[in-house]
Coordinates of C-alpha atoms and ligand atoms in Angstrom, one line a residue:
X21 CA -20.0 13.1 10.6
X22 CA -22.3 10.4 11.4
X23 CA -22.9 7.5 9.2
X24 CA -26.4 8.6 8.5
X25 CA -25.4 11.7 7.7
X26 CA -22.8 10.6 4.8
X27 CA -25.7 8.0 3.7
X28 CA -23.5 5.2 5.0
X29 CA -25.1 2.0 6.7
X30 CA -22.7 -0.2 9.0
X31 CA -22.0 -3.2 7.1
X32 CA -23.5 -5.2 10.3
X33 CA -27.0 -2.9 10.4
X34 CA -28.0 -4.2 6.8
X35 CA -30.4 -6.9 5.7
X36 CA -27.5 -8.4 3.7
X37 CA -25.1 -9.1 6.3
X38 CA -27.8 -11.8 8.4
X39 CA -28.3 -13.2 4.8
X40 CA -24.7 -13.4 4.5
X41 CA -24.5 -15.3 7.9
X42 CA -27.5 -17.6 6.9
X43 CA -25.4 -17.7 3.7
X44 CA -22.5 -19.0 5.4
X45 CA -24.1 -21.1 8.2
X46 CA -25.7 -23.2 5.1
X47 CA -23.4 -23.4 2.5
X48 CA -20.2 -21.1 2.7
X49 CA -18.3 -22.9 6.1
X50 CA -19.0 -26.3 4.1
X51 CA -18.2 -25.0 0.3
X52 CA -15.6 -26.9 -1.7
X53 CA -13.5 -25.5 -4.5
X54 CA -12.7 -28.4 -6.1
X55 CA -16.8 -29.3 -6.0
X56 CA -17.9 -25.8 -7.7
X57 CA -15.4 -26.5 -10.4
X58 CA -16.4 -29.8 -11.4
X59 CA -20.0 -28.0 -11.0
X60 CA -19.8 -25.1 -12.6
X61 CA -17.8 -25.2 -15.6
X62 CA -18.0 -21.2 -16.5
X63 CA -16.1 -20.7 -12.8
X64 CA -13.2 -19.7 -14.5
X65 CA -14.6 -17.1 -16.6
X66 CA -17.3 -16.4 -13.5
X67 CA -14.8 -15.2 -11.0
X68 CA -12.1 -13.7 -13.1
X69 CA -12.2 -9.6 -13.9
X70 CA -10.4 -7.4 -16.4
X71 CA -9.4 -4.6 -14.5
X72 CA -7.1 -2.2 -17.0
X73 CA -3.5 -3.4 -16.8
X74 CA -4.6 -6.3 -14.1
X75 CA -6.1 -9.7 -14.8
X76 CA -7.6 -11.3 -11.8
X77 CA -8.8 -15.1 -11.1
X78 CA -10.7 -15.3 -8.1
X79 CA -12.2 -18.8 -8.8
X80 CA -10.0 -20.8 -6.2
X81 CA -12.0 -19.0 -3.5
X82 CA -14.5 -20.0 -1.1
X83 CA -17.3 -18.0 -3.3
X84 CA -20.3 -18.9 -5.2
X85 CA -22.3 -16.7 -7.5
X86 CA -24.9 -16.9 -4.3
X87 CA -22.3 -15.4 -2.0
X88 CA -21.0 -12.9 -4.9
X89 CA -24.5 -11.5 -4.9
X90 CA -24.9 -11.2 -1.7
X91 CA -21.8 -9.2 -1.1
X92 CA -22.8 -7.2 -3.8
X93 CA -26.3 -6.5 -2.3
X94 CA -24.5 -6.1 1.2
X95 CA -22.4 -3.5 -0.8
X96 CA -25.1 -1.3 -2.1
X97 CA -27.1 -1.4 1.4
X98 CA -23.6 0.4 3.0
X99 CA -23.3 3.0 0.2
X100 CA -20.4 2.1 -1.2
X101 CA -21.3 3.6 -4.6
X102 CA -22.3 6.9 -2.4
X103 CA -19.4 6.9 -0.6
X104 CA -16.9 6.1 -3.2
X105 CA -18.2 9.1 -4.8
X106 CA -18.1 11.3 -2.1
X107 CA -14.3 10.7 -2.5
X108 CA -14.4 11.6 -5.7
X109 CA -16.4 14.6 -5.1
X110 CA -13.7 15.8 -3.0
X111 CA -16.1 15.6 0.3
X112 CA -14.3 15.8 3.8
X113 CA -14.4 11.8 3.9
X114 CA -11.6 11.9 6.3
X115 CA -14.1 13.4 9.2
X116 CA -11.5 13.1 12.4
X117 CA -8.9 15.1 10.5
X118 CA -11.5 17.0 8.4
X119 CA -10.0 16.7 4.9
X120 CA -11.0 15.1 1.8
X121 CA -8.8 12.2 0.0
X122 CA -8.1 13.2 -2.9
X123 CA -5.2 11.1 -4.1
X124 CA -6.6 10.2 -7.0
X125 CA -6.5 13.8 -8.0
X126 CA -2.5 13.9 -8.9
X127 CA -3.7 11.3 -11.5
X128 CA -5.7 12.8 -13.4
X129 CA -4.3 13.9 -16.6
X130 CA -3.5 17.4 -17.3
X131 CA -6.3 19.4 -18.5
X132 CA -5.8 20.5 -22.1
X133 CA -7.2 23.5 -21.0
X134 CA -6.7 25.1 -17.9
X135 CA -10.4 24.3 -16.4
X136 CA -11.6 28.5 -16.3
X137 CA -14.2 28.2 -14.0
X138 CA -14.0 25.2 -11.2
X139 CA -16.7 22.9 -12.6
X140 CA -16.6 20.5 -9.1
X141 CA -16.6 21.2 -5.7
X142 CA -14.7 23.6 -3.9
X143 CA -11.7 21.2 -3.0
X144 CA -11.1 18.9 -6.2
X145 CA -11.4 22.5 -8.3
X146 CA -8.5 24.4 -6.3
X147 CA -6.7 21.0 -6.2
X148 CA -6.8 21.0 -10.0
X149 CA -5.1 24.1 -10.0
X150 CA -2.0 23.6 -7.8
X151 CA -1.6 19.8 -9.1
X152 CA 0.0 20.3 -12.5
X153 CA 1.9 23.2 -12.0
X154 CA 3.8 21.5 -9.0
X155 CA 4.3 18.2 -10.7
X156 CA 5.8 19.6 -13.6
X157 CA 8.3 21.7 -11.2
X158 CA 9.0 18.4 -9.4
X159 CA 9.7 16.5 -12.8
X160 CA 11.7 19.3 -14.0
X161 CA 13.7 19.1 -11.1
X162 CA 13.7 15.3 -11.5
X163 CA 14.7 15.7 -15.1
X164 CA 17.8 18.1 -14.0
X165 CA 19.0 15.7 -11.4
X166 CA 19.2 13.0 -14.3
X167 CA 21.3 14.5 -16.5
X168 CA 23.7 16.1 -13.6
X169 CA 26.2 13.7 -13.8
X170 CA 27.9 15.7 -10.7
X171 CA 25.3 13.6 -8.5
X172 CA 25.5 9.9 -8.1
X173 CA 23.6 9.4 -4.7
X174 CA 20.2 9.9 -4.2
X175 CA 19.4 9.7 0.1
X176 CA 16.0 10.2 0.4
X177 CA 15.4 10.3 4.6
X178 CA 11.7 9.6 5.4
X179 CA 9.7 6.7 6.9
X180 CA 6.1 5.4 6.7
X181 CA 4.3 6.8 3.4
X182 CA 7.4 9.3 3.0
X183 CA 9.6 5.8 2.3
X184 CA 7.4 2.6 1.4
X185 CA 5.9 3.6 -1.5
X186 CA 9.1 5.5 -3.4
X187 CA 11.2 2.7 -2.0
X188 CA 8.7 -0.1 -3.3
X189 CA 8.6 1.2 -6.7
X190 CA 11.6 2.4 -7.4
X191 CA 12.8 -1.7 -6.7
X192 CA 10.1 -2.4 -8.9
X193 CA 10.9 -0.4 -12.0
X194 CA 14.9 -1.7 -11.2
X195 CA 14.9 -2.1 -14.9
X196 CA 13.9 1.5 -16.0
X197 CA 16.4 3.3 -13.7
X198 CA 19.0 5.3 -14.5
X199 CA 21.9 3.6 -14.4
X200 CA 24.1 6.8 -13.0
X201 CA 21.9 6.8 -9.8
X202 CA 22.1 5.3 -7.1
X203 CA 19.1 5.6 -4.5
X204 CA 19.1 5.0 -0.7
X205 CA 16.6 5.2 1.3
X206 CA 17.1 5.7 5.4
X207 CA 13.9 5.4 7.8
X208 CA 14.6 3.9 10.6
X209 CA 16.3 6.2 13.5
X210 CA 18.4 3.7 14.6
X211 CA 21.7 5.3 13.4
X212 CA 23.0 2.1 11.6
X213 CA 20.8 2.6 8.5
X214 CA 21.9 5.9 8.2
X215 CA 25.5 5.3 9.2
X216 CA 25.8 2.7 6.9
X217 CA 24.4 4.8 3.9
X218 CA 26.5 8.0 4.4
X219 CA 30.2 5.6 4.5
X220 CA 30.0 5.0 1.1
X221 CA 29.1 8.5 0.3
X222 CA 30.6 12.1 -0.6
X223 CA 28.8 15.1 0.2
X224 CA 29.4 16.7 -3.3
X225 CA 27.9 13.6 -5.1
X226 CA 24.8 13.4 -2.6
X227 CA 21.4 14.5 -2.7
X228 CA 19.3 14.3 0.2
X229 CA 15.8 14.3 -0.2
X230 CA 13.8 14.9 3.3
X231 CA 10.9 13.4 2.8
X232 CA 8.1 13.9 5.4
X233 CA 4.3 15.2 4.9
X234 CA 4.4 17.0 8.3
X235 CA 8.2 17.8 8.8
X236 CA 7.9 16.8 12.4
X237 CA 8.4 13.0 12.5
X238 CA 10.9 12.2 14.6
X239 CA 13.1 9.7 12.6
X240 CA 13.0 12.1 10.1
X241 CA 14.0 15.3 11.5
X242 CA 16.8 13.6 13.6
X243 CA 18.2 11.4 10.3
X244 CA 17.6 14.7 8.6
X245 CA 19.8 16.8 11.2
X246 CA 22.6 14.4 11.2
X247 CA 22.4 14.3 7.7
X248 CA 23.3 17.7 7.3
X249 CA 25.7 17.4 9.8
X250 CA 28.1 15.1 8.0
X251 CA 27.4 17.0 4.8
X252 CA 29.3 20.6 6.8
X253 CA 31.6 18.5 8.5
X254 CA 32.9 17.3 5.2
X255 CA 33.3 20.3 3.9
X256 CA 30.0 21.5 2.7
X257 CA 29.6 25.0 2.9
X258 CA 26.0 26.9 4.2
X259 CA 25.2 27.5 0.2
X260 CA 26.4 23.8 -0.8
X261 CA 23.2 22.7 1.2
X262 CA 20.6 24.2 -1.2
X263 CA 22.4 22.4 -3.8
X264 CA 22.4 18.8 -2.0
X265 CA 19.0 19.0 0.3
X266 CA 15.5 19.3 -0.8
X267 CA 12.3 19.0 0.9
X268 CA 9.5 17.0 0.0
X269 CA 6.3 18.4 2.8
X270 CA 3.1 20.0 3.4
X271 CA 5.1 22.2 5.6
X272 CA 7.0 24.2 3.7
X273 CA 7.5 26.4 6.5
X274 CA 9.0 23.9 8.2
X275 CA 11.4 23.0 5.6
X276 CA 12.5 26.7 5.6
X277 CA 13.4 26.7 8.7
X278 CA 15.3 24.0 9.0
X279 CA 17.2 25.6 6.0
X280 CA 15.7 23.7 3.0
X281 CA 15.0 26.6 -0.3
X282 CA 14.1 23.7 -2.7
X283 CA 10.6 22.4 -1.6
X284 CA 7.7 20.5 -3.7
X285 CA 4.8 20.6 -1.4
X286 CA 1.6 18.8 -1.2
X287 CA -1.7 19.0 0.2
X288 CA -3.6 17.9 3.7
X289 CA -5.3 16.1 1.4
X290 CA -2.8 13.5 0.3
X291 CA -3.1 10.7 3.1
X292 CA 0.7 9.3 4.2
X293 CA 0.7 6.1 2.7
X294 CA -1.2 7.7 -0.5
X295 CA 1.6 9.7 -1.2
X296 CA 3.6 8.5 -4.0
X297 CA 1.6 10.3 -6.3
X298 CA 2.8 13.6 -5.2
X299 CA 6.1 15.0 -4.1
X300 CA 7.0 12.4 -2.4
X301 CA 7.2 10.7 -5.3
X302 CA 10.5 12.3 -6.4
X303 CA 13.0 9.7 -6.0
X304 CA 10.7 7.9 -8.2
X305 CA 10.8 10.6 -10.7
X306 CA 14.8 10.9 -10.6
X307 CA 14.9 7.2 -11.3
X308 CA 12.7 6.4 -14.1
X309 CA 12.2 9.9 -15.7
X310 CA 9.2 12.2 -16.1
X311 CA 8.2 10.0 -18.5
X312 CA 8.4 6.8 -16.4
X313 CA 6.9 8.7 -13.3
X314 CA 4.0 10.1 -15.9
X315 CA 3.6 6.6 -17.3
X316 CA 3.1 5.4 -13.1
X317 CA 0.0 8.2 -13.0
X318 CA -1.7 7.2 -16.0
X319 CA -2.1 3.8 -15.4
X320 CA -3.5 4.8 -11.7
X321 CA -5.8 6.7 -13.4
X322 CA -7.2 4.0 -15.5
X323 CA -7.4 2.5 -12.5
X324 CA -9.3 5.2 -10.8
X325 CA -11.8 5.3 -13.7
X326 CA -12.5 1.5 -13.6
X327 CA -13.6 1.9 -10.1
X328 CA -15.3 5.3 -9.7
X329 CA -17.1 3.7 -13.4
X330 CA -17.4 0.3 -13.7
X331 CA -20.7 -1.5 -12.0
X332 CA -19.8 -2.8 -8.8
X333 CA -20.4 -6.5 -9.8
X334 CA -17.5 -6.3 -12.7
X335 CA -15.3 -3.5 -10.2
X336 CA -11.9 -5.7 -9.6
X337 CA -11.7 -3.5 -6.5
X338 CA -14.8 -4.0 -5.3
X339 CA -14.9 -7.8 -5.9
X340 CA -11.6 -8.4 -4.1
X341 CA -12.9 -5.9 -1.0
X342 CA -16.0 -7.7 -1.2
X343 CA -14.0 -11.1 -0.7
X344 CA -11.6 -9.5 2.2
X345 CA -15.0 -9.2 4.2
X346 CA -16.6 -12.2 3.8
X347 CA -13.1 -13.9 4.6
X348 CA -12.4 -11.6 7.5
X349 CA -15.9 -11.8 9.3
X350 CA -17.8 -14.6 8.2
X351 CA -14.6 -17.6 7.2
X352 CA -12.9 -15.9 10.0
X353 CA -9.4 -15.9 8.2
X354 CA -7.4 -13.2 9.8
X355 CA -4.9 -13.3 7.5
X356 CA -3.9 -12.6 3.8
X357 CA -0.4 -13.6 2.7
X358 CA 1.2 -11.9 -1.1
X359 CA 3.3 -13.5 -2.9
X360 CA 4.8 -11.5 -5.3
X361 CA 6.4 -14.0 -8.0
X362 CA 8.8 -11.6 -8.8
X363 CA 11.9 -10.2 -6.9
X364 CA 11.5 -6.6 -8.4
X365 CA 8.3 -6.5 -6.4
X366 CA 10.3 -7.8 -3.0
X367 CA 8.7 -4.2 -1.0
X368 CA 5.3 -4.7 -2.1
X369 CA 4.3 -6.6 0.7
X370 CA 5.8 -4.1 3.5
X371 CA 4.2 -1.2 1.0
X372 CA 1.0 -3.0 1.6
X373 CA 1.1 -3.9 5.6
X374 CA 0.6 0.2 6.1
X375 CA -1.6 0.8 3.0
X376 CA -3.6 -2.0 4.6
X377 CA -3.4 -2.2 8.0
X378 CA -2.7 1.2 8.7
X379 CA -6.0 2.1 6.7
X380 CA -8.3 -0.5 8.3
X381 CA -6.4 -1.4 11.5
X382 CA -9.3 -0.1 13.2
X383 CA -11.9 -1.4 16.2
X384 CA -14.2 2.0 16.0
X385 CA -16.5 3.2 13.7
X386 CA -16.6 6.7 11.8
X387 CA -19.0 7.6 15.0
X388 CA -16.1 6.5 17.2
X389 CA -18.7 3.3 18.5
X390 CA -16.6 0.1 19.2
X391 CA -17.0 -2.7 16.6
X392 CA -18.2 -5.8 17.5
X393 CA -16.6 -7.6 13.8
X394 CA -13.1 -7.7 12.7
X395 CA -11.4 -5.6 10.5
X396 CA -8.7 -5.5 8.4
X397 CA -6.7 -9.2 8.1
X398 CA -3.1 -9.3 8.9
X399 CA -1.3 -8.5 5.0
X400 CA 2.1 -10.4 5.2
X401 CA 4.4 -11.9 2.3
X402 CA 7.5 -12.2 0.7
X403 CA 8.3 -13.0 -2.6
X404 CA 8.0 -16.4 -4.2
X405 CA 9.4 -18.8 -4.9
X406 CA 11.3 -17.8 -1.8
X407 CA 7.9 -18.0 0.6
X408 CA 7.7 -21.7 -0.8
X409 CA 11.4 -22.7 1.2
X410 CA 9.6 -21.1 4.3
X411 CA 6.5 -20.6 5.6
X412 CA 4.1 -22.4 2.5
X413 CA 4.6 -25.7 4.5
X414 CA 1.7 -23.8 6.8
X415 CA 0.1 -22.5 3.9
X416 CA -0.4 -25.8 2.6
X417 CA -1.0 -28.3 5.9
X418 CA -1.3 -26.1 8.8
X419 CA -5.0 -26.1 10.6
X420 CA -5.3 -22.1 9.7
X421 CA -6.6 -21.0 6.6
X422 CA -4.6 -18.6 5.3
X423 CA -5.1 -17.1 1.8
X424 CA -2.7 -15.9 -0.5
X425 CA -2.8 -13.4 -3.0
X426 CA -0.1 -14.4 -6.0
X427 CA 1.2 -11.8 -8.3
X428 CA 2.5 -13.0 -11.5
X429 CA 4.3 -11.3 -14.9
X430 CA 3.6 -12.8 -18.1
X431 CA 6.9 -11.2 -19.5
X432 CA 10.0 -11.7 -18.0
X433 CA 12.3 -8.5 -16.9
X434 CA 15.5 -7.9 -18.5
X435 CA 17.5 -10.2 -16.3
X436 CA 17.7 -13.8 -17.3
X437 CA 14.6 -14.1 -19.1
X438 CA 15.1 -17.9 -19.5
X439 CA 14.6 -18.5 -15.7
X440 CA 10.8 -16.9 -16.2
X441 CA 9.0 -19.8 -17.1
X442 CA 10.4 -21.8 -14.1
X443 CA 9.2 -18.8 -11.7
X444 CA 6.0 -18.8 -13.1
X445 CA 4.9 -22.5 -13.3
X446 CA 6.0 -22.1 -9.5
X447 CA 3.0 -19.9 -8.8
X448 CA 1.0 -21.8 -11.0
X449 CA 1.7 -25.1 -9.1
X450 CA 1.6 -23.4 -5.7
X451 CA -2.0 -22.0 -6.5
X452 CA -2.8 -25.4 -8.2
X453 CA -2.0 -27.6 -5.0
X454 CA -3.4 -25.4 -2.1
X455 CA -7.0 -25.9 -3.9
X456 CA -6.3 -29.4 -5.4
X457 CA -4.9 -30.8 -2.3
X458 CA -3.8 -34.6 -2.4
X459 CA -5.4 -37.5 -0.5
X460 CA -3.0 -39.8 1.4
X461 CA -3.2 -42.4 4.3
X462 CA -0.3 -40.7 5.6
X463 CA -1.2 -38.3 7.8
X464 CA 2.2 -36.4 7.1
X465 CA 1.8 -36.5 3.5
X466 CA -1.9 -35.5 3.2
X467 CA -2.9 -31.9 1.4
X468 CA -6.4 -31.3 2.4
X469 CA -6.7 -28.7 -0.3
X470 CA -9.7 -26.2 -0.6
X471 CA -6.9 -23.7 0.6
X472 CA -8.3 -20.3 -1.0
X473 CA -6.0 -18.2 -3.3
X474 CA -6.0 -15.5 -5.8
X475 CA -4.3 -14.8 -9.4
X476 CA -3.2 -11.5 -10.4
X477 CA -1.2 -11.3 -13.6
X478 CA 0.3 -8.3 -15.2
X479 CA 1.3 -8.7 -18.6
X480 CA 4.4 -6.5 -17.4
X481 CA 6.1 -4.7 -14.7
X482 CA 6.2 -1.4 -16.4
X483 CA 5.3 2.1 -14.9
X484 CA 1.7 1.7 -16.4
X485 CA 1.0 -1.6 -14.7
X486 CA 2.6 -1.2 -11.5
X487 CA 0.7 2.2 -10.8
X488 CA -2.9 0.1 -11.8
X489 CA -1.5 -2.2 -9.6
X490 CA -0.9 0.2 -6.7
X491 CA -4.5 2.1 -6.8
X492 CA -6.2 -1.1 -7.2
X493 CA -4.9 -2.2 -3.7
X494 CA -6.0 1.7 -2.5
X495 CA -9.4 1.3 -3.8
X496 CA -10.0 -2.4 -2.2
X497 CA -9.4 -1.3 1.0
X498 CA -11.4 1.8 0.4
X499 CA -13.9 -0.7 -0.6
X500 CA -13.8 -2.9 2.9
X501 CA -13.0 0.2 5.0
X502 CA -16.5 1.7 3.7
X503 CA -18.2 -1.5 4.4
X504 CA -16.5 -1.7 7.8
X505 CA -18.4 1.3 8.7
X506 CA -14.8 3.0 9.5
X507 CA -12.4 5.9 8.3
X508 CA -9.5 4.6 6.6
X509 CA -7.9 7.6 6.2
X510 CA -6.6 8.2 9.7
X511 CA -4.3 6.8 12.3
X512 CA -5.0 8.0 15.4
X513 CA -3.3 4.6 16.7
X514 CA 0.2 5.3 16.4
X515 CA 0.1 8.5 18.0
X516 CA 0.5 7.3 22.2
X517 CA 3.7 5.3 21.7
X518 CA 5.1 8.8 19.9
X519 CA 4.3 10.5 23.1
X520 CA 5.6 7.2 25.2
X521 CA 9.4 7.8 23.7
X522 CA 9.6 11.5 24.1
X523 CA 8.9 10.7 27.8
X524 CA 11.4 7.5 28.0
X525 CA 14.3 9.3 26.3
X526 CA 15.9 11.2 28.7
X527 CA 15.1 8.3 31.4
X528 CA 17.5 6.3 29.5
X529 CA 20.5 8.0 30.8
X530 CA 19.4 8.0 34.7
X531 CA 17.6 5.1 34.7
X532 CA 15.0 6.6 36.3
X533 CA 11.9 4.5 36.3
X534 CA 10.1 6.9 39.1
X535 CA 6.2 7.1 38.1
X536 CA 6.4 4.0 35.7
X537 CA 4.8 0.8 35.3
X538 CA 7.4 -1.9 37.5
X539 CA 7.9 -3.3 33.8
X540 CA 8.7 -0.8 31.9
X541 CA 10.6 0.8 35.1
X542 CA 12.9 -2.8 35.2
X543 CA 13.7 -2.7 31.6
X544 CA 14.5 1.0 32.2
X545 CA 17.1 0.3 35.1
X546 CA 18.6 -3.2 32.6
X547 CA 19.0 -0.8 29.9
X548 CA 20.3 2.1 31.2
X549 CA 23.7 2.7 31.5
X550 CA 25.7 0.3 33.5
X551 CA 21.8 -1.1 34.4
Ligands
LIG10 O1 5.5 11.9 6.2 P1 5.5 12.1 7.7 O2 4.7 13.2 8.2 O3 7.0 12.2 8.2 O4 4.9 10.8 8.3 C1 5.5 9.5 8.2 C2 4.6 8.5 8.7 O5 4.5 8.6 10.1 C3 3.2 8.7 10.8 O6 3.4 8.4 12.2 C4 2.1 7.8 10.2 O7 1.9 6.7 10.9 C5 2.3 7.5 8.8 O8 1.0 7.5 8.2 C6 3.2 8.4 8.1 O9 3.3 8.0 6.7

């Protein structure tokens, strides 16, 4: 599909964009925070946004209302609004793998009614109809698991989208999970995660959940194999395994044969690292309930109809997209750091480096033309206060600008609530003295300040809030990816170093380098056997 065709104009091919440059060539390389305070004082209200269950200050940023409007202007000249609803019309956005992304559609409440006649297009109608019926099956099954006190171990085996977001959130909601469950979750293939997991396990207290949208991944398949081969060499019988393995896939097929009867399957149309929503969402389910999980859909949902509704210029997705470009390819910043200021939410930044990067992290356009801008920054974090013992010392003096995304709760979680304030006037202080800054004839002790950050608070970390939280993060990078001119919904890129290992494998034994690169043949021979 070419950009014309889906009424999409390359964020660089737009009026806006050399305004943008002018823009920043006169006043945005040159702006001070600290000066559009002390000159503006509506800022605060200016660049904060309601979003439901998200607050947002964006007013420590390098932005004016000039450069707001003129990402908004650059905005409409792509088609974002066309675009955005495209996805929402259920249109094949996802051209290279011709599907539509339709994540968005296992949030949608159920209809009161079953809809009769499909009143949208072809895709979001028949998606409507298999949606409910499965979740329900999968929180029934969720529900089942909960009150069998027979199983104490969840194992769900899957990596990328089939382990990020489940193991993010169910960390998140710690405080909401059963207490009779514990969940582990193995991704890597390197047999120590795994290893380690099934020592302190029993087969007939385990579930394993193989989770994997394609059933083809090779971690996956090869945790998944060894899996099952601890579970019958302890004892489990062939009929023990329907009890203790389900499948999470697209493929059911796949699933079968590997011997997996218990399946909830999802749809092409459910990108990897967009998957939570769906089946792959069932260690989520298991931990917090049907309730919790139902709780973790509606607030997406609200978050969904903020942006497929609200204008663009009072859309908290579209505002923070809007910033990640002008940062990205007119400041230059490559990076964004998040800093969570709260331990539950220790996997959101690893969540967010594939929802991100794996999205964005692209040097083509939709028409397969090479870009000549950047794309998406570098999303890196760890939770505060811990960042501040580590790497905030660059965040705060070093000569890159590198801005940071805080995430703060107004109410504490169940755990030493009295420790709360003293977390949060962290982040407050952090934010506070990147922008302030503090003069000094020291060199070593200077803070040049005007270092650019953003405020998100939830008023809790309940299901509700953390799924608003999630989409709005899906929804910003739709909003850059569209302006980007690219497809965010593939990944082409990881595909050649799949290809790479099956090839390198069976070297490894011989050593046998013949056909190689001298590089990769030398570290064939040191790491072979006896190399
Ligand atoms: O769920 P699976 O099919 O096993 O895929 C797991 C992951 O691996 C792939 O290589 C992709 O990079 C990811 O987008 C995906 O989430």
């Amino acid at each position: 599909m070419t950009l014309q065709a889906a009424g999409r104009v390359r964020c660089d091919r737009t009026a806006a964009w050399a305004a943008l440059q002018a823009h920043y060539d006169a006043a945005g390389r040159g702006f001070d925070v600290r000066d559009a305070f002390a000159a503006d004082p509506q800022r605060f209200g200016r660049f904060s946004q309601e979003a439901p269950h998200v607050f947002a200050d964006l007013s420590k940023n390098r932005i004016g209302a000039d450069t707001e409007a003129l990402l908004l202007q650059l905005a409409r000249e792509c088609g974002l609004e066309g675009w955005r609803d495209a996805m929402f019309a259920g249109e094949a956005i996802n051209h290279t793998e011709q599907r539509a992304v339709m994540h968005w559609l296992l949030r949608e409440p159920a209809p009161a009614v079953p809809p009769a006649a499909p009143e949208a297009s072809g895709a979001v109608a028949a998606g409507r109809r298999d949606v409910h019926a499965t979740l329900q099956a999968m929180l029934d099954f969720a529900e089942r698991v909960r009150a069998d006190d027979a199983i104490t171990d969840i194992v769900n085996i899957g990596i990328g989208g089939s382990d990020l977001g489940p193991s993010m959130v169910t960390k998140a909601l710690d405080d909401l999970c059963h207490p009779g469950k514990r969940l582990h979750f193995v991704s890597n293939v390197d047999g120590a995660e795994l290893g380690g997991v099934l020592r302190t396990l029993r087969p007939e207290s385990t579930l394993f959940l193989v989770a994997s949208k394609t059933f083809t991944t090779a971690e996956t398949m090869t945790n998944a194999h060894a899996a099952r081969a601890w579970f019958l060499a302890r004892g489990g019988s062939e009929e023990g395994l329907q009890r203790h393995f389900a499948a999470l896939t697209t493929n059911v097929e796949a699933a079968a044969a590997f011997g997996i009867q218990t399946t909830f399957g999802f749809w092409d149309w459910v990108g990897g690292r967009y998957s939570l929503w769906s089946a792959i969402g069932l260690p989520i389910a298991i931990a917090v309930g049907a309730e919790g999980f139902r709780g973790l859909l509606a607030g997406a949902h609200a978050m969904d109809e903020h942006f497929r509704t609200a204008p663009l210029e009072r859309s908290l997705p579209v505002r923070l997209g809007l910033l990640d470009v002008w940062y990205r390819n007119f400041h230059g910043f490559a990076t964004r750091s998040v800093a969570p200021y709260s331990h539950a939410l220790r996997r959101l930044p690893a969540y967010l480096q594939q929802l991100e990067m794996e999205s964005n992290g692209k040097g083509v356009d939709a028409e397969g033309e090479t870009l000549p801008f950047a794309t998406s920054p570098v999303v890196w974090g760890e939770p505060g206060t811990n960042g501040q013992h580590a790497f905030f010392q660059m965040i705060h003096q070093g000569p890159d600008i590198l801005p940071v995304e805080f995430i703060v709760l107004r109410e504490p979680g169940r755990d030493l609530p009295e420790q709360h304030p003293r977390l949060v006037a962290n982040a407050l202080a952090q934010a506070k003295a990147l922008m302030q800054g503090k003069a000094s004839d020291d060199g070593h002790r200077r803070f040049t300040g005007n270092r650019p950050s953003t405020f998100l608070v939830l008023d809790r970390l309940d299901p509700p809030s953390l799924g608003a939280l999630i989409a709005l993060y899906e929804h910003r990078v739709f909003v850059s990816g569209a302006l980007w001119g690219i497809n965010s919904f593939d990944q082409w890129g990881v595909e050649l170093g799949k290809v790479l290992a099956k090839d390198l494998e069976p070297r490894l034994a011989s050593g046998n380098g013949e056909g190689l690169d001298a590089s990769t043949a030398g570290l064939l021979r040191r790491l072979a056997p006896g190399g």
